[in-house]
Structures are given as structure tokens and as C-alpha cells.
Amino acid sequence: MNDLVRQHTALSDSDLEWLHLLVSEWQLLSDLSFADLVLWVPTRDGTRYVSVAQMRPNTGPTSYQDDMVGHLVPRGRRPLLDAALDEGRIVREGDPEWREEVPVRVESIPVRREGRVLGVIARNTNLLTVRTPSRLELTYLQSASDLAQMIAAGAFPFPGQQVDMDASPRVGDGLIRLDADGVVQYASPNGLSAYHRLGLASDLVGHHLGTTTAELAPSRGPVDEALVKVASGYAPREFEVEGAGAGGVIQLRAIPLKPKGVRIGSLVLLRDVTELRRRERELITKDATIREIHHRVKNNLQTVAALLRLQARRMDSVQGREALNEAVRRVGSIAIVHETLSQNLDERVEFDEIADRVIAMVSEISPGKVTCRRIGRFGILDAEVATPLSMVLTEVLQNALEHAFTVADQGTVEVSAVRGGSPSDARLLITVTDDGRGLPEGFDPQQAGNLGLQIVRTLVEGELGGTFGMVPAPERGTQVVLDLPVRGAK
């Protein structure tokens, strides 16, 4: 719509915003009218109309099989459009049109904003299935007529009330028509069923909707007065009500009807969202349970690490003490991941934070004045990637600090992370580079019996599905290269 309006018309950005607001709401008018809607806007030179939007009804058959958006019509070919635009009134005169052997009644509704007519809505009703209307259909049509008059007067849509039609109740979900005092004149079967879900045992017609709703909802003291007013339809609002006893939840949207500038009543759309809210509560409960599990796993791992640390202090063997301290760091890296997961709503983590904590933890074993730093971003990773990757990073850093430097050395260990690839084949390239003594002559990382490197190879190639390499650094020292797939991560 933006492109068509800017290409063919002289409407301002604020006028275009008004049309967007109208189009976000007009599914309501289409469903109440049982009719297709096409929005026509005069071109910049005033000689033609361009159709910039179209809506088909959910409540009846369409009168347009083809998409009308983008069509240009010369002025004069459709007199109803001319009359509505020039006179600023709803035009209903004329005989039905025949389209592919289908009779279609056409009406034109001017779209007014701040006293100016921006365009015209052509309302096209398929008459092929016309029958004696029921009370529900008569209520629909009367409400549609009131809304059309409000559009023609510039009183609808309501400024600042952008509505998400995917989340808001629709006409078929349930409809209640109120008079000017908030008393129910008509309630559709779905609307009545929704109130029965709240705990209503009687009919709604003849009852004050605000008072009835407040009685069904849990007692909230002074809030009841606000609920009475909102449910009576005095202002355009969306809200939810949960029954005090039955446990039902309904979502309501109130639309004041002011076809001639004075409120004559209100339209209330409502939907039973009991099951939806129940499932949401279950998901919240499951999320809380999962986070609590991660928290307890983290606590248990920290307890294991503390026991290993105590055992290491009692060891007389230096080699045994070092082995236990390595185990402490391995357990600690996993605990860091679970601690991060315990604070998230999903099973994904920002791995940069984990990497920084792993680097800080491993740096404690630095034999000399060795600086560890990270460049680049790991980004967000799934938990199934983050847990083994934290262990891999721990082993690689631990190996670099233990074997690349002596106690008297000064040096640097740099961790680099680069994301790349396509969304369907995302990759994470990690390089850990030190400027230490380098690899021993004839050293083969794929055959080395070191436990840490065995862990790295197993996790990278087996669990993460990536590749692992250890080569001399470009200048001096050693470079470890990890290339990992990170499907589903960002």
C-alpha cells in the first residue's frame, strides 16, 4: 500500500498512516457487512482511482475472485465512487452489478480524516445467497451501518488504537450489542457461550454487561468500578476477564458506536481464551521447572567441584593434585553453562558471557604473566552446543597455559570467534592462539595421548560435528582451530 499511495497519489505521510490504521481495523467492517471491501484513492491528477487495499469477509462468500490491489479506474466509470468522493456521503443508489453470473450490490463509503475525504471504500456484497436475515445477521448489518457512518464522519478508526487483528477477538468469535446505557440488546451464541464459561447461569439480554461482568470476575474492590465502565463500552478498550468460580477467561474488545457523533451504544467482541491461557500457564510452569533444574544441577556440580578441591588439598602426589584440579575446572565449566541456563527462558545462551567466565577461571592457573583475552562474538548458542563447547574451550585454554609458558614467561593467549555461513548452514570458527614455545617437533595432535586433547577431539568431532586442528601460529606459538556447525543459533 505504501508504494501505491506514494506512486499514484498526493496523500501525506499522516494521511497514509490513517489509511494503515483503517486497514488494520476493516476486517471488522467486512465481516459485519458480509461484503468485500476495496479501498480506492484518487490519483495525483484527479483523473483516476487506484485500489490500494482489499479485504474479503470471513462471514460470507466473496464477490471478487481476483486481487483488485493495484488496479486503476478512470474517473467517471464508477459513478458511486465519484459521488462518495465529491459529496462526502455514503452512496447506495443503483442496481446490482453482475459479475460472472453473480449479482453484487455495491456501496461507496467515503474515508474522512480531519474534514478531508482521502478515498472511498467500495463495499461489494454477493447477493447469490441472500435469504431472510436472522437476528444475528440483522445485528451484524446494523453494526456495520453504524461503523460505515463513523468512517464517513472521520470518527473511526480510533486514533492511537492500533489493533493486532491476529490477537484481537473477531466477529465470529462472539459479539454483544449494547445500548447507550450498557444494557445488552443482543448476544450471539458464541458470545453467550463465552459468558457461560465465566460462570453466568442466565441469559445476557436485558442485563447490564458491565455489572454482570464485574459480578462474575473475582472481587477487586475499587477496580470493579473501572471494570464496569470498560465492559459497558464507554471507551475503545481491550481487556480480559477471568471468572471467579468457573475459571474461564474471556478476552473482550469494546467499540463505542457514534454514527452521528453521539454514542448510541457499543459493540463488544469477545473470545473464549480459557484453553489458551491454561496452556500459557503450563508453559510458564514448565519453564520455571526447567530453570530450577538447571539451578540445582549447577549447585550439585559446584558441590562436586568443592569435594574434588578438598580431596586435592589432601593429596601428597603432585601429579594427582594436578589431575584433580583439572577435573575441578572441567566440572566448573559445565556449571557455568547451567547457571546461565537457569537465568534464561529458553534453552539458549549468550555464549560470550560463558566464554569470558571460562577464560577468567582458567587464567587462575597461568604460570607467569600471561594475559588471556577474547575477540569477536560467539553469539547465542543452543544448550546442546554450549555445554560441550565450554568444556572444549576449557581444555584448549588449560593446555595452552600449562604447556606453552614457563613460570618466568610473559605472553598472550587470544580467543577469536567468527560467525559465518548461511542461515541453513551457520558455522562458528574459533581460534585459540598463544605466543608461547610452540609445538614439540613431530607432535601430532590427532594421535596425542593427552587426556585433555582426547576430550577435545571426542567432543568436537563426535558431539559437535566439527573439525579440530592444532598448528604452529603464524609468528610464534601454537594455534588451535575449531570449525563447528551451529544450526538454529544466532
CSV table of C-alpha atoms in Angstrom, one decimal:
chain,number,residue,atom,x,y,z
A,1,MET,CA,0.0,0.0,0.0
A,2,ASN,CA,2.8,2.4,0.8
A,3,ASP,CA,4.3,2.1,-2.8
A,4,LEU,CA,0.9,2.5,-4.5
A,5,VAL,CA,-0.1,5.6,-2.4
A,6,ARG,CA,3.3,7.3,-2.9
A,7,GLN,CA,3.5,6.5,-6.6
A,8,HIS,CA,0.0,7.5,-7.6
A,9,THR,CA,-1.5,9.9,-5.0
A,10,ALA,CA,-0.7,13.2,-3.3
A,11,LEU,CA,-1.5,11.9,0.2
A,12,SER,CA,0.8,12.9,3.0
A,13,ASP,CA,2.5,10.5,5.4
A,14,SER,CA,0.0,11.3,8.1
A,15,ASP,CA,-2.8,10.5,5.6
A,16,LEU,CA,-1.1,7.3,4.7
A,17,GLU,CA,-0.8,6.4,8.4
A,18,TRP,CA,-4.6,6.9,8.8
A,19,LEU,CA,-5.2,4.5,5.9
A,20,HIS,CA,-3.0,2.0,7.6
A,21,LEU,CA,-5.0,2.3,10.8
A,22,LEU,CA,-8.2,1.9,8.8
A,23,VAL,CA,-6.9,-1.2,7.0
A,24,SER,CA,-5.8,-2.7,10.3
A,25,GLU,CA,-9.4,-2.5,11.5
A,26,TRP,CA,-11.6,-3.0,8.5
A,27,GLN,CA,-11.8,-6.8,8.7
A,28,LEU,CA,-14.4,-5.9,11.3
A,29,LEU,CA,-16.5,-3.9,8.8
A,30,SER,CA,-16.1,-6.6,6.1
A,31,ASP,CA,-17.3,-9.4,8.5
A,32,LEU,CA,-20.2,-7.4,9.8
A,33,SER,CA,-21.3,-6.4,6.3
A,34,PHE,CA,-20.8,-9.9,4.8
A,35,ALA,CA,-19.1,-8.0,2.0
A,36,ASP,CA,-15.8,-7.5,0.2
A,37,LEU,CA,-14.1,-4.1,0.7
A,38,VAL,CA,-11.8,-2.3,-1.7
A,39,LEU,CA,-10.1,1.0,-0.8
A,40,TRP,CA,-9.9,3.4,-3.8
A,41,VAL,CA,-7.8,6.5,-3.6
A,42,PRO,CA,-7.9,9.3,-6.3
A,43,THR,CA,-4.7,9.7,-8.2
A,44,ARG,CA,-2.5,12.8,-8.0
A,45,ASP,CA,-4.0,14.4,-11.1
A,46,GLY,CA,-7.6,13.5,-10.1
A,47,THR,CA,-8.4,11.7,-13.3
A,48,ARG,CA,-8.3,8.1,-11.9
A,49,TYR,CA,-8.7,5.9,-8.8
A,50,VAL,CA,-6.1,3.4,-7.7
A,51,SER,CA,-7.1,0.4,-5.4
A,52,VAL,CA,-4.6,0.3,-2.6
A,53,ALA,CA,-6.1,-2.4,-0.3
A,54,GLN,CA,-8.7,-5.2,-0.4
A,55,MET,CA,-10.4,-7.3,2.3
A,56,ARG,CA,-12.7,-10.4,1.9
A,57,PRO,CA,-15.2,-11.4,4.6
A,58,ASN,CA,-14.9,-14.4,6.8
A,59,THR,CA,-18.7,-14.5,7.3
A,60,GLY,CA,-19.9,-14.8,3.7
A,61,PRO,CA,-18.9,-15.5,0.0
A,62,THR,CA,-16.6,-13.2,-1.8
A,63,SER,CA,-17.7,-11.1,-4.7
A,64,TYR,CA,-14.2,-10.8,-6.1
A,65,GLN,CA,-12.3,-13.8,-7.3
A,66,ASP,CA,-9.3,-11.8,-8.4
A,67,ASP,CA,-7.0,-9.5,-6.5
A,68,MET,CA,-8.0,-5.9,-7.1
A,69,VAL,CA,-5.0,-4.2,-5.5
A,70,GLY,CA,-3.1,-2.0,-7.9
A,71,HIS,CA,-6.0,-1.6,-10.4
A,72,LEU,CA,-6.5,1.8,-12.0
A,73,VAL,CA,-10.0,3.0,-12.9
A,74,PRO,CA,-10.8,6.2,-14.8
A,75,ARG,CA,-12.9,8.7,-13.0
A,76,GLY,CA,-16.5,8.5,-14.4
A,77,ARG,CA,-16.5,4.8,-14.9
A,78,ARG,CA,-17.8,4.1,-11.4
A,79,PRO,CA,-20.3,6.8,-10.5
A,80,LEU,CA,-20.7,5.6,-7.0
A,81,LEU,CA,-17.1,6.3,-6.3
A,82,ASP,CA,-17.4,9.8,-7.8
A,83,ALA,CA,-20.5,10.6,-5.7
A,84,ALA,CA,-19.0,9.5,-2.4
A,85,LEU,CA,-15.7,11.4,-3.1
A,86,ASP,CA,-17.4,14.6,-4.3
A,87,GLU,CA,-20.3,14.7,-1.8
A,88,GLY,CA,-18.6,13.1,1.2
A,89,ARG,CA,-21.6,10.8,1.9
A,90,ILE,CA,-22.4,7.1,1.8
A,91,VAL,CA,-23.9,6.2,-1.6
A,92,ARG,CA,-26.1,3.2,-2.0
A,93,GLU,CA,-28.1,4.1,-5.1
A,94,GLY,CA,-28.0,1.9,-8.2
A,95,ASP,CA,-28.9,-1.6,-9.3
A,96,PRO,CA,-26.8,-4.6,-8.5
A,97,GLU,CA,-23.9,-5.4,-10.8
A,98,TRP,CA,-23.5,-8.8,-12.4
A,99,ARG,CA,-20.0,-10.4,-12.2
A,100,GLU,CA,-19.6,-13.9,-13.7
A,101,GLU,CA,-23.4,-14.5,-13.3
A,102,VAL,CA,-23.3,-13.3,-9.6
A,103,PRO,CA,-25.4,-10.3,-8.6
A,104,VAL,CA,-23.3,-7.9,-6.4
A,105,ARG,CA,-24.6,-4.9,-4.5
A,106,VAL,CA,-22.1,-2.0,-4.5
A,107,GLU,CA,-22.0,0.8,-2.0
A,108,SER,CA,-19.4,3.5,-1.5
A,109,ILE,CA,-18.2,4.8,1.9
A,110,PRO,CA,-16.0,8.0,1.9
A,111,VAL,CA,-12.9,7.8,4.1
A,112,ARG,CA,-12.7,11.1,6.0
A,113,ARG,CA,-9.8,12.5,8.1
A,114,GLU,CA,-9.8,15.9,9.6
A,115,GLY,CA,-12.6,17.1,7.3
A,116,ARG,CA,-11.0,15.8,4.1
A,117,VAL,CA,-12.0,12.8,2.1
A,118,LEU,CA,-8.9,10.7,1.4
A,119,GLY,CA,-10.5,7.9,-0.6
A,120,VAL,CA,-13.6,5.7,-0.9
A,121,ILE,CA,-14.3,2.2,0.3
A,122,ALA,CA,-16.3,0.2,-2.2
A,123,ARG,CA,-18.4,-2.3,-0.3
A,124,ASN,CA,-19.4,-5.3,-2.5
A,125,THR,CA,-22.0,-7.8,-1.3
A,126,ASN,CA,-22.5,-11.1,-3.0
A,127,LEU,CA,-26.3,-11.4,-3.3
A,128,LEU,CA,-26.4,-15.0,-4.6
A,129,THR,CA,-27.0,-16.5,-1.2
A,130,VAL,CA,-29.4,-13.8,0.1
A,131,ARG,CA,-32.1,-15.1,2.4
A,132,THR,CA,-34.3,-13.8,5.2
A,133,PRO,CA,-31.8,-12.5,7.7
A,134,SER,CA,-31.7,-13.8,11.3
A,135,ARG,CA,-31.5,-11.7,14.4
A,136,LEU,CA,-27.7,-12.2,14.3
A,137,GLU,CA,-27.4,-11.1,10.7
A,138,LEU,CA,-29.6,-8.0,11.4
A,139,THR,CA,-27.4,-7.1,14.3
A,140,TYR,CA,-24.3,-7.5,12.2
A,141,LEU,CA,-25.7,-5.3,9.4
A,142,GLN,CA,-26.9,-2.6,11.8
A,143,SER,CA,-23.5,-2.5,13.4
A,144,ALA,CA,-21.8,-2.4,10.0
A,145,SER,CA,-24.0,0.6,9.1
A,146,ASP,CA,-23.0,2.4,12.2
A,147,LEU,CA,-19.3,1.8,11.6
A,148,ALA,CA,-19.7,2.9,8.0
A,149,GLN,CA,-21.2,6.2,9.1
A,150,MET,CA,-18.4,6.7,11.6
A,151,ILE,CA,-15.8,6.1,8.8
A,152,ALA,CA,-17.6,8.6,6.6
A,153,ALA,CA,-17.5,11.1,9.5
A,154,GLY,CA,-13.9,10.5,10.4
A,155,ALA,CA,-14.7,9.0,13.8
A,156,PHE,CA,-13.4,5.5,13.0
A,157,PRO,CA,-10.8,4.1,13.3
A,158,PHE,CA,-9.9,5.4,16.7
A,159,PRO,CA,-6.6,7.4,16.7
A,160,GLY,CA,-3.8,5.7,18.7
A,161,GLN,CA,-5.7,2.4,18.9
A,162,GLN,CA,-3.7,0.3,16.6
A,163,VAL,CA,-5.2,-3.2,16.8
A,164,ASP,CA,-3.5,-6.5,16.2
A,165,MET,CA,-6.3,-8.4,14.4
A,166,ASP,CA,-4.5,-11.7,14.8
A,167,ALA,CA,-4.7,-11.4,18.6
A,168,SER,CA,-8.0,-9.5,19.0
A,169,PRO,CA,-11.4,-11.1,19.0
A,170,ARG,CA,-13.2,-11.3,15.7
A,171,VAL,CA,-16.8,-11.0,14.8
A,172,GLY,CA,-17.3,-14.8,14.5
A,173,ASP,CA,-15.7,-15.4,18.0
A,174,GLY,CA,-18.6,-13.7,19.8
A,175,LEU,CA,-20.5,-10.4,19.6
A,176,ILE,CA,-22.6,-8.4,22.0
A,177,ARG,CA,-24.6,-5.3,21.1
A,178,LEU,CA,-25.2,-2.8,23.9
A,179,ASP,CA,-27.4,0.2,24.1
A,180,ALA,CA,-26.3,3.7,25.3
A,181,ASP,CA,-26.6,2.6,29.0
A,182,GLY,CA,-24.6,-0.5,28.6
A,183,VAL,CA,-27.5,-2.9,28.6
A,184,VAL,CA,-27.3,-6.0,26.3
A,185,GLN,CA,-29.6,-5.8,23.3
A,186,TYR,CA,-28.2,-8.8,21.6
A,187,ALA,CA,-25.6,-11.6,22.3
A,188,SER,CA,-24.5,-14.0,19.7
A,189,PRO,CA,-24.5,-17.7,20.6
A,190,ASN,CA,-20.7,-17.7,20.8
A,191,GLY,CA,-20.7,-14.6,22.9
A,192,LEU,CA,-23.3,-16.1,25.3
A,193,SER,CA,-21.3,-19.4,25.5
A,194,ALA,CA,-18.2,-17.4,26.5
A,195,TYR,CA,-20.0,-15.8,29.4
A,196,HIS,CA,-21.4,-19.2,30.4
A,197,ARG,CA,-17.7,-20.3,30.6
A,198,LEU,CA,-17.2,-17.4,33.1
A,199,GLY,CA,-20.0,-18.8,35.3
A,200,LEU,CA,-23.1,-17.0,34.0
A,201,ALA,CA,-26.2,-19.2,34.5
A,202,SER,CA,-28.8,-17.0,32.8
A,203,ASP,CA,-29.2,-15.1,29.5
A,204,LEU,CA,-27.4,-11.8,28.9
A,205,VAL,CA,-30.1,-9.9,27.0
A,206,GLY,CA,-31.6,-7.1,29.2
A,207,HIS,CA,-28.7,-7.2,31.7
A,208,HIS,CA,-26.1,-4.5,32.2
A,209,LEU,CA,-22.9,-6.0,30.8
A,210,GLY,CA,-20.5,-4.1,33.0
A,211,THR,CA,-22.3,-5.0,36.2
A,212,THR,CA,-22.7,-8.6,35.1
A,213,THR,CA,-19.0,-8.9,34.2
A,214,ALA,CA,-17.9,-7.4,37.5
A,215,GLU,CA,-20.0,-9.9,39.4
A,216,LEU,CA,-18.5,-12.9,37.5
A,217,ALA,CA,-14.9,-11.7,38.0
A,218,PRO,CA,-13.0,-12.0,41.3
A,219,SER,CA,-13.7,-9.2,43.7
A,220,ARG,CA,-11.1,-6.5,43.3
A,221,GLY,CA,-12.5,-3.6,45.4
A,222,PRO,CA,-12.2,-0.3,43.6
A,223,VAL,CA,-11.1,-2.0,40.4
A,224,ASP,CA,-14.7,-3.3,40.0
A,225,GLU,CA,-15.9,0.2,39.1
A,226,ALA,CA,-13.3,0.5,36.3
A,227,LEU,CA,-14.3,-2.9,35.0
A,228,VAL,CA,-18.0,-2.0,35.0
A,229,LYS,CA,-17.2,1.1,32.9
A,230,VAL,CA,-14.9,-0.6,30.5
A,231,ALA,CA,-17.3,-3.6,29.9
A,232,SER,CA,-20.1,-1.1,29.3
A,233,GLY,CA,-18.3,0.0,26.2
A,234,TYR,CA,-17.8,3.7,27.0
A,235,ALA,CA,-14.3,3.8,25.5
A,236,PRO,CA,-12.4,1.7,22.9
A,237,ARG,CA,-10.5,-0.8,25.0
A,238,GLU,CA,-9.3,-4.4,25.1
A,239,PHE,CA,-9.2,-6.4,28.3
A,240,GLU,CA,-9.5,-9.8,29.8
A,241,VAL,CA,-11.8,-11.2,32.5
A,242,GLU,CA,-11.3,-14.3,34.5
A,243,GLY,CA,-14.2,-16.0,36.2
A,244,ALA,CA,-14.2,-16.2,39.9
A,245,GLY,CA,-15.5,-19.7,40.2
A,246,ALA,CA,-15.6,-21.4,36.9
A,247,GLY,CA,-12.1,-20.5,36.0
A,248,GLY,CA,-12.9,-19.4,32.4
A,249,VAL,CA,-11.1,-16.5,30.8
A,250,ILE,CA,-12.6,-14.3,28.0
A,251,GLN,CA,-10.9,-11.6,26.0
A,252,LEU,CA,-13.2,-8.6,25.2
A,253,ARG,CA,-12.8,-5.6,22.9
A,254,ALA,CA,-15.2,-2.7,23.3
A,255,ILE,CA,-16.0,-0.4,20.4
A,256,PRO,CA,-18.3,2.7,21.1
A,257,LEU,CA,-20.7,3.3,18.3
A,258,LYS,CA,-21.1,7.0,17.4
A,259,PRO,CA,-22.6,7.2,13.9
A,260,LYS,CA,-23.8,10.8,14.3
A,261,GLY,CA,-21.3,12.0,16.9
A,262,VAL,CA,-23.2,10.8,19.9
A,263,ARG,CA,-22.8,7.4,21.4
A,264,ILE,CA,-25.8,5.3,20.7
A,265,GLY,CA,-24.4,2.1,22.1
A,266,SER,CA,-21.4,-0.2,21.8
A,267,LEU,CA,-20.2,-3.3,20.1
A,268,VAL,CA,-18.3,-5.8,22.2
A,269,LEU,CA,-16.3,-8.5,20.5
A,270,LEU,CA,-15.3,-11.4,22.8
A,271,ARG,CA,-13.4,-14.7,22.6
A,272,ASP,CA,-13.1,-17.6,25.0
A,273,VAL,CA,-9.3,-17.8,25.7
A,274,THR,CA,-9.5,-20.2,28.6
A,275,GLU,CA,-7.6,-23.0,27.0
A,276,LEU,CA,-5.0,-20.6,25.5
A,277,ARG,CA,-4.3,-19.1,28.9
A,278,ARG,CA,-4.2,-22.5,30.6
A,279,ARG,CA,-1.6,-23.7,28.1
A,280,GLU,CA,0.4,-20.4,28.6
A,281,ARG,CA,0.4,-21.1,32.4
A,282,GLU,CA,1.6,-24.6,31.8
A,283,LEU,CA,4.4,-23.4,29.7
A,284,ILE,CA,5.4,-20.8,32.3
A,285,THR,CA,5.3,-23.6,34.9
A,286,LYS,CA,7.5,-25.8,32.7
A,287,ASP,CA,9.9,-23.0,32.0
A,288,ALA,CA,10.2,-22.3,35.8
A,289,THR,CA,10.7,-26.1,36.4
A,290,ILE,CA,13.5,-26.3,33.8
A,291,ARG,CA,15.2,-23.3,35.2
A,292,GLU,CA,15.0,-24.7,38.7
A,293,ILE,CA,16.5,-28.0,37.4
A,294,HIS,CA,19.4,-26.1,35.8
A,295,HIS,CA,19.9,-24.2,39.1
A,296,ARG,CA,20.0,-27.4,41.1
A,297,VAL,CA,22.4,-29.1,38.6
A,298,LYS,CA,24.7,-26.1,38.9
A,299,ASN,CA,24.6,-26.3,42.7
A,300,ASN,CA,25.4,-30.1,42.6
A,301,LEU,CA,28.3,-29.5,40.2
A,302,GLN,CA,29.7,-26.8,42.4
A,303,THR,CA,29.4,-29.3,45.4
A,304,VAL,CA,31.3,-31.9,43.4
A,305,ALA,CA,33.9,-29.3,42.5
A,306,ALA,CA,34.3,-28.4,46.1
A,307,LEU,CA,34.7,-32.0,47.1
A,308,LEU,CA,37.4,-32.5,44.4
A,309,ARG,CA,39.1,-29.4,45.6
A,310,LEU,CA,39.2,-30.7,49.2
A,311,GLN,CA,40.5,-34.0,48.0
A,312,ALA,CA,43.2,-32.3,46.0
A,313,ARG,CA,44.5,-30.5,49.1
A,314,ARG,CA,44.9,-33.8,50.9
A,315,MET,CA,46.9,-35.4,48.1
A,316,ASP,CA,50.6,-35.9,48.6
A,317,SER,CA,51.2,-36.7,45.0
A,318,VAL,CA,51.7,-33.5,42.9
A,319,GLN,CA,50.5,-35.3,39.8
A,320,GLY,CA,47.4,-36.5,41.5
A,321,ARG,CA,46.7,-33.0,42.8
A,322,GLU,CA,47.1,-31.5,39.3
A,323,ALA,CA,44.7,-34.1,37.9
A,324,LEU,CA,42.0,-33.3,40.5
A,325,ASN,CA,42.4,-29.6,39.9
A,326,GLU,CA,41.9,-30.2,36.1
A,327,ALA,CA,38.7,-32.1,37.0
A,328,VAL,CA,37.6,-29.1,39.1
A,329,ARG,CA,37.9,-26.8,36.1
A,330,ARG,CA,36.1,-29.2,33.8
A,331,VAL,CA,33.2,-29.5,36.3
A,332,GLY,CA,33.2,-25.7,36.8
A,333,SER,CA,32.9,-25.0,33.0
A,334,ILE,CA,29.7,-27.2,32.9
A,335,ALA,CA,28.4,-25.5,36.0
A,336,ILE,CA,28.8,-22.1,34.3
A,337,VAL,CA,26.6,-23.2,31.4
A,338,HIS,CA,23.9,-24.5,33.8
A,339,GLU,CA,24.0,-21.3,35.8
A,340,THR,CA,23.4,-19.3,32.6
A,341,LEU,CA,20.6,-21.6,31.5
A,342,SER,CA,18.9,-21.2,34.9
A,343,GLN,CA,18.5,-17.5,34.2
A,344,ASN,CA,17.0,-17.8,30.7
A,345,LEU,CA,13.5,-18.5,29.5
A,346,ASP,CA,14.7,-20.9,26.8
A,347,GLU,CA,17.4,-23.5,26.2
A,348,ARG,CA,19.7,-21.0,24.6
A,349,VAL,CA,22.5,-18.9,26.0
A,350,GLU,CA,24.6,-15.9,25.1
A,351,PHE,CA,28.0,-17.8,24.9
A,352,ASP,CA,30.2,-14.7,25.1
A,353,GLU,CA,29.4,-14.4,28.8
A,354,ILE,CA,30.2,-18.0,29.3
A,355,ALA,CA,33.5,-17.8,27.3
A,356,ASP,CA,34.6,-14.8,29.4
A,357,ARG,CA,33.9,-16.6,32.6
A,358,VAL,CA,35.8,-19.8,31.4
A,359,ILE,CA,38.7,-17.6,30.4
A,360,ALA,CA,38.8,-16.0,33.8
A,361,MET,CA,38.6,-19.4,35.6
A,362,VAL,CA,41.3,-21.0,33.6
A,363,SER,CA,43.6,-17.9,33.8
A,364,GLU,CA,44.0,-18.7,37.5
A,365,ILE,CA,46.4,-21.4,36.6
A,366,SER,CA,48.6,-19.1,34.5
A,367,PRO,CA,52.3,-20.0,35.4
A,368,GLY,CA,53.6,-16.5,34.6
A,369,LYS,CA,52.4,-13.1,33.5
A,370,VAL,CA,50.2,-14.4,30.7
A,371,THR,CA,47.2,-12.4,29.5
A,372,CYS,CA,44.1,-14.1,28.1
A,373,ARG,CA,41.6,-12.2,26.0
A,374,ARG,CA,38.6,-12.7,23.7
A,375,ILE,CA,37.9,-11.0,20.4
A,376,GLY,CA,34.8,-11.5,18.2
A,377,ARG,CA,31.4,-12.8,19.2
A,378,PHE,CA,30.3,-16.4,19.8
A,379,GLY,CA,26.7,-15.2,19.8
A,380,ILE,CA,23.6,-17.1,21.0
A,381,LEU,CA,24.0,-20.9,21.1
A,382,ASP,CA,21.7,-23.8,21.9
A,383,ALA,CA,22.4,-25.5,25.2
A,384,GLU,CA,23.3,-28.8,23.4
A,385,VAL,CA,26.2,-26.8,21.7
A,386,ALA,CA,27.1,-24.5,24.7
A,387,THR,CA,27.8,-27.3,27.2
A,388,PRO,CA,30.4,-29.3,25.2
A,389,LEU,CA,31.9,-26.1,23.8
A,390,SER,CA,32.5,-24.8,27.2
A,391,MET,CA,34.4,-27.9,28.1
A,392,VAL,CA,36.4,-27.8,24.8
A,393,LEU,CA,37.3,-24.1,25.5
A,394,THR,CA,38.4,-25.0,29.0
A,395,GLU,CA,40.6,-27.9,27.8
A,396,VAL,CA,42.2,-25.8,25.0
A,397,LEU,CA,43.0,-22.8,27.2
A,398,GLN,CA,44.2,-25.1,30.0
A,399,ASN,CA,46.5,-26.9,27.6
A,400,ALA,CA,47.9,-23.6,26.3
A,401,LEU,CA,48.6,-22.1,29.7
A,402,GLU,CA,50.2,-25.3,31.0
A,403,HIS,CA,52.4,-26.2,28.1
A,404,ALA,CA,53.1,-23.0,26.2
A,405,PHE,CA,54.7,-21.0,29.0
A,406,THR,CA,57.0,-21.3,31.9
A,407,VAL,CA,56.8,-19.6,35.3
A,408,ALA,CA,59.0,-16.7,34.1
A,409,ASP,CA,57.3,-16.2,30.8
A,410,GLN,CA,55.2,-13.3,29.7
A,411,GLY,CA,52.7,-13.9,26.9
A,412,THR,CA,49.2,-13.7,25.4
A,413,VAL,CA,46.5,-16.2,24.7
A,414,GLU,CA,43.9,-14.9,22.3
A,415,VAL,CA,40.4,-16.5,21.8
A,416,SER,CA,38.8,-15.4,18.5
A,417,ALA,CA,35.3,-16.3,17.4
A,418,VAL,CA,33.8,-15.6,14.0
A,419,ARG,CA,30.2,-16.4,12.9
A,420,GLY,CA,29.6,-17.2,9.2
A,421,GLY,CA,27.8,-19.2,6.6
A,422,SER,CA,24.1,-19.2,5.6
A,423,PRO,CA,21.2,-19.5,7.9
A,424,SER,CA,20.8,-23.1,6.9
A,425,ASP,CA,24.5,-23.8,7.3
A,426,ALA,CA,25.7,-21.4,10.0
A,427,ARG,CA,29.3,-22.0,11.2
A,428,LEU,CA,31.4,-20.9,14.1
A,429,LEU,CA,35.1,-20.6,13.6
A,430,ILE,CA,37.1,-20.5,16.9
A,431,THR,CA,40.9,-20.0,17.0
A,432,VAL,CA,42.9,-20.0,20.2
A,433,THR,CA,46.3,-18.6,19.6
A,434,ASP,CA,49.3,-18.3,22.0
A,435,ASP,CA,52.7,-16.8,21.6
A,436,GLY,CA,54.5,-19.4,23.7
A,437,ARG,CA,57.2,-22.0,23.0
A,438,GLY,CA,55.2,-23.8,20.2
A,439,LEU,CA,54.6,-27.4,19.4
A,440,PRO,CA,57.3,-30.1,20.1
A,441,GLU,CA,58.9,-31.5,17.0
A,442,GLY,CA,56.9,-34.3,15.5
A,443,PHE,CA,53.9,-33.6,17.6
A,444,ASP,CA,50.6,-34.9,16.1
A,445,PRO,CA,47.5,-33.6,17.9
A,446,GLN,CA,45.4,-36.3,16.3
A,447,GLN,CA,47.5,-39.0,17.9
A,448,ALA,CA,48.5,-37.3,21.2
A,449,GLY,CA,47.6,-39.3,24.3
A,450,ASN,CA,47.0,-36.3,26.5
A,451,LEU,CA,43.6,-36.6,28.2
A,452,GLY,CA,42.7,-33.0,27.5
A,453,LEU,CA,43.2,-33.3,23.8
A,454,GLN,CA,41.4,-36.6,23.8
A,455,ILE,CA,38.4,-34.9,25.4
A,456,VAL,CA,38.6,-32.0,22.8
A,457,ARG,CA,38.7,-34.4,19.8
A,458,THR,CA,35.8,-36.5,21.2
A,459,LEU,CA,33.6,-33.5,21.9
A,460,VAL,CA,34.4,-31.5,18.7
A,461,GLU,CA,34.3,-34.3,16.2
A,462,GLY,CA,31.8,-36.6,17.9
A,463,GLU,CA,29.3,-34.5,19.7
A,464,LEU,CA,29.5,-31.1,17.9
A,465,GLY,CA,30.1,-32.5,14.4
A,466,GLY,CA,33.0,-30.1,13.8
A,467,THR,CA,36.7,-30.2,13.0
A,468,PHE,CA,39.7,-29.7,15.3
A,469,GLY,CA,43.3,-28.8,14.3
A,470,MET,CA,46.4,-27.7,16.1
A,471,VAL,CA,49.1,-26.0,14.0
A,472,PRO,CA,52.1,-23.6,14.6
A,473,ALA,CA,50.9,-20.0,14.9
A,474,PRO,CA,51.8,-17.6,12.0
A,475,GLU,CA,54.5,-15.8,14.0
A,476,ARG,CA,55.3,-18.0,17.1
A,477,GLY,CA,53.5,-20.2,19.4
A,478,THR,CA,50.5,-22.5,18.7
A,479,GLN,CA,47.1,-22.1,17.1
A,480,VAL,CA,44.1,-24.3,17.8
A,481,VAL,CA,41.4,-24.1,15.1
A,482,LEU,CA,37.8,-25.3,15.8
A,483,ASP,CA,35.2,-25.2,13.0
A,484,LEU,CA,31.7,-26.0,14.3
A,485,PRO,CA,28.2,-26.1,12.8
A,486,VAL,CA,25.8,-24.0,14.9
A,487,ARG,CA,22.3,-24.8,13.4
A,488,GLY,CA,19.5,-22.9,14.8
A,489,ALA,CA,21.7,-20.4,16.7
A,490,LYS,CA,22.2,-16.7,16.1
